[in-house]
Amino acid sequence: MIDWATTSAFPAAIESKSLEPIPLVASEAKDAWQRIPTALSQRRAIIYSGRSGRDGGVADFRVTRAGVLLLACNFSYQGNAGGDWKEKRWTKEQFEEHGWRLIDSADLGGVLVKGDGREQDVFMKQVQEGEEFRIRCNKYDPPFAIVFASP
């Protein structure tokens, strides 16, 4: 069981080169988020999903403050294997091998669902200031970083 009050009290902060931070709220807009789990909706969560058109399916960011970081990933089919994206993407198992903990939907209080209906697997990790990440989980959708607004 995750203590969300403690987890959200010590959030990481990041700078992303390709994704824009937006409040994580449910909306019926096509490019928004359809459903937000309780653990995230009850806290001021921010998701790096505002598309700048430069991500190419890759999350490229640097940690500017140590703390807890969440990543939302979709592993369902998003297109053919054209290009080299399959060799560069991480599977669920690879995320876990790199220290990311998969959070059960019961711990989240529901499932995070993107505007296109794609359900997300959410991972959590304690990250350190200065760490840099360049990762992908699928062809088009990058891993979407989630942080909590500072208390």
CSV table of C-alpha atoms in Angstrom, one decimal:
chain,number,residue,atom,x,y,z
A,1,MET,CA,0.0,0.0,0.0
A,2,ILE,CA,1.3,3.4,-0.9
A,3,ASP,CA,1.1,6.3,1.5
A,4,TRP,CA,0.1,9.0,-1.1
A,5,ALA,CA,0.2,11.9,1.4
A,6,THR,CA,3.9,11.2,2.1
A,7,THR,CA,4.6,10.4,-1.6
A,8,SER,CA,3.1,13.6,-2.8
A,9,ALA,CA,4.9,15.7,-0.1
A,10,PHE,CA,8.3,14.9,-1.6
A,11,PRO,CA,7.8,15.3,-5.4
A,12,ALA,CA,10.5,15.4,-7.9
A,13,ALA,CA,10.8,18.3,-10.3
A,14,ILE,CA,11.9,17.9,-13.9
A,15,GLU,CA,12.7,19.9,-17.1
A,16,SER,CA,11.5,18.3,-20.3
A,17,LYS,CA,12.8,19.1,-23.7
A,18,SER,CA,9.8,17.8,-25.6
A,19,LEU,CA,6.7,17.6,-23.3
A,20,GLU,CA,4.9,20.5,-21.7
A,21,PRO,CA,3.5,20.3,-18.1
A,22,ILE,CA,-0.3,20.5,-17.7
A,23,PRO,CA,-2.5,20.0,-14.7
A,24,LEU,CA,-3.7,16.4,-14.6
A,25,VAL,CA,-7.5,16.8,-14.8
A,26,ALA,CA,-10.2,14.8,-16.5
A,27,SER,CA,-11.7,16.4,-19.6
A,28,GLU,CA,-13.7,15.2,-22.6
A,29,ALA,CA,-11.3,17.0,-25.0
A,30,LYS,CA,-9.7,14.6,-27.5
A,31,ASP,CA,-6.1,15.4,-26.4
A,32,ALA,CA,-6.9,15.5,-22.7
A,33,TRP,CA,-7.2,12.7,-20.1
A,34,GLN,CA,-10.5,10.8,-19.8
A,35,ARG,CA,-10.1,9.3,-16.4
A,36,ILE,CA,-7.8,10.1,-13.5
A,37,PRO,CA,-7.2,7.7,-10.6
A,38,THR,CA,-8.1,9.0,-7.1
A,39,ALA,CA,-4.5,9.0,-5.8
A,40,LEU,CA,-3.7,11.6,-8.6
A,41,SER,CA,-7.0,13.5,-8.7
A,42,GLN,CA,-7.0,14.2,-5.0
A,43,ARG,CA,-3.5,15.8,-5.2
A,44,ARG,CA,-2.3,18.5,-7.4
A,45,ALA,CA,-0.7,16.2,-10.0
A,46,ILE,CA,1.0,17.7,-13.1
A,47,ILE,CA,1.6,15.5,-16.2
A,48,TYR,CA,4.1,16.2,-18.9
A,49,SER,CA,1.9,15.4,-21.8
A,50,GLY,CA,1.3,18.7,-23.6
A,51,ARG,CA,2.8,17.9,-27.0
A,52,SER,CA,5.2,20.3,-28.5
A,53,GLY,CA,5.5,18.2,-31.6
A,54,ARG,CA,9.1,17.3,-30.9
A,55,ASP,CA,8.9,14.2,-28.8
A,56,GLY,CA,8.8,11.5,-31.5
A,57,GLY,CA,7.6,9.0,-28.9
A,58,VAL,CA,10.5,9.7,-26.5
A,59,ALA,CA,10.4,11.2,-23.0
A,60,ASP,CA,13.6,13.3,-22.7
A,61,PHE,CA,14.0,15.1,-19.4
A,62,ARG,CA,16.3,16.0,-16.6
A,63,VAL,CA,15.6,15.9,-12.8
A,64,THR,CA,16.0,19.3,-11.2
A,65,ARG,CA,14.9,18.3,-7.7
A,66,ALA,CA,15.2,14.8,-6.1
A,67,GLY,CA,11.9,13.1,-5.1
A,68,VAL,CA,9.2,10.8,-6.3
A,69,LEU,CA,8.5,10.7,-10.0
A,70,LEU,CA,5.7,8.8,-11.8
A,71,LEU,CA,5.7,7.7,-15.4
A,72,ALA,CA,2.5,6.7,-17.3
A,73,CYS,CA,3.1,4.3,-20.1
A,74,ASN,CA,0.9,2.6,-22.7
A,75,PHE,CA,2.2,-0.7,-24.1
A,76,SER,CA,-0.7,-1.5,-26.5
A,77,TYR,CA,-0.4,-1.6,-30.3
A,78,GLN,CA,0.3,1.8,-31.8
A,79,GLY,CA,1.5,1.0,-35.2
A,80,ASN,CA,3.8,-1.2,-37.3
A,81,ALA,CA,7.4,-2.0,-36.5
A,82,GLY,CA,8.7,0.5,-39.1
A,83,GLY,CA,11.8,2.4,-37.9
A,84,ASP,CA,14.0,1.4,-35.0
A,85,TRP,CA,11.6,2.3,-32.2
A,86,LYS,CA,11.0,-1.4,-31.1
A,87,GLU,CA,14.7,-1.8,-30.4
A,88,LYS,CA,14.8,1.4,-28.3
A,89,ARG,CA,11.6,1.0,-26.3
A,90,TRP,CA,11.5,-0.4,-22.8
A,91,THR,CA,9.0,-3.2,-21.9
A,92,LYS,CA,7.3,-3.3,-18.4
A,93,GLU,CA,10.0,-5.7,-17.3
A,94,GLN,CA,12.8,-3.3,-18.5
A,95,PHE,CA,11.2,-0.5,-16.5
A,96,GLU,CA,11.3,-2.6,-13.4
A,97,GLU,CA,14.9,-3.7,-14.1
A,98,HIS,CA,15.8,0.0,-14.2
A,99,GLY,CA,14.3,0.5,-10.7
A,100,TRP,CA,10.7,1.7,-11.7
A,101,ARG,CA,8.0,0.1,-9.6
A,102,LEU,CA,4.7,-0.7,-11.4
A,103,ILE,CA,1.8,0.6,-9.3
A,104,ASP,CA,-1.3,-1.5,-9.1
A,105,SER,CA,-4.5,0.2,-10.1
A,106,ALA,CA,-6.0,-0.6,-6.7
A,107,ASP,CA,-3.2,1.5,-5.1
A,108,LEU,CA,-3.9,4.3,-7.6
A,109,GLY,CA,-7.7,4.2,-7.0
A,110,GLY,CA,-8.5,3.5,-10.6
A,111,VAL,CA,-6.9,3.6,-14.1
A,112,LEU,CA,-5.3,6.5,-15.8
A,113,VAL,CA,-6.9,6.8,-19.3
A,114,LYS,CA,-5.7,9.1,-22.1
A,115,GLY,CA,-8.2,11.0,-24.3
A,116,ASP,CA,-7.8,8.4,-27.0
A,117,GLY,CA,-9.0,5.6,-24.6
A,118,ARG,CA,-5.5,4.2,-24.1
A,119,GLU,CA,-5.1,2.9,-20.5
A,120,GLN,CA,-1.8,3.7,-18.9
A,121,ASP,CA,0.5,1.6,-16.7
A,122,VAL,CA,1.9,3.9,-14.0
A,123,PHE,CA,5.4,3.4,-12.6
A,124,MET,CA,7.1,5.1,-9.6
A,125,LYS,CA,10.7,5.8,-8.7
A,126,GLN,CA,12.7,7.9,-6.3
A,127,VAL,CA,15.0,10.0,-8.6
A,128,GLN,CA,18.0,12.1,-7.9
A,129,GLU,CA,18.7,15.7,-8.9
A,130,GLY,CA,20.8,15.7,-12.1
A,131,GLU,CA,19.6,12.4,-13.5
A,132,GLU,CA,18.8,12.5,-17.2
A,133,PHE,CA,16.3,10.2,-18.9
A,134,ARG,CA,15.7,9.5,-22.6
A,135,ILE,CA,13.2,6.7,-22.8
A,136,ARG,CA,10.3,5.3,-24.8
A,137,CYS,CA,7.6,2.7,-24.2
A,138,ASN,CA,5.9,2.7,-27.6
A,139,LYS,CA,5.9,4.0,-31.2
A,140,TYR,CA,4.0,7.2,-30.8
A,141,ASP,CA,3.2,7.8,-27.1
A,142,PRO,CA,6.2,8.6,-24.9
A,143,PRO,CA,6.2,7.8,-21.2
A,144,PHE,CA,4.4,10.7,-19.6
A,145,ALA,CA,6.1,12.0,-16.5
A,146,ILE,CA,3.8,12.9,-13.5
A,147,VAL,CA,4.9,15.1,-10.6
A,148,PHE,CA,3.0,16.6,-7.7
A,149,ALA,CA,2.8,20.3,-7.3
A,150,SER,CA,5.0,21.4,-4.3
A,151,PRO,CA,3.0,21.6,-1.1
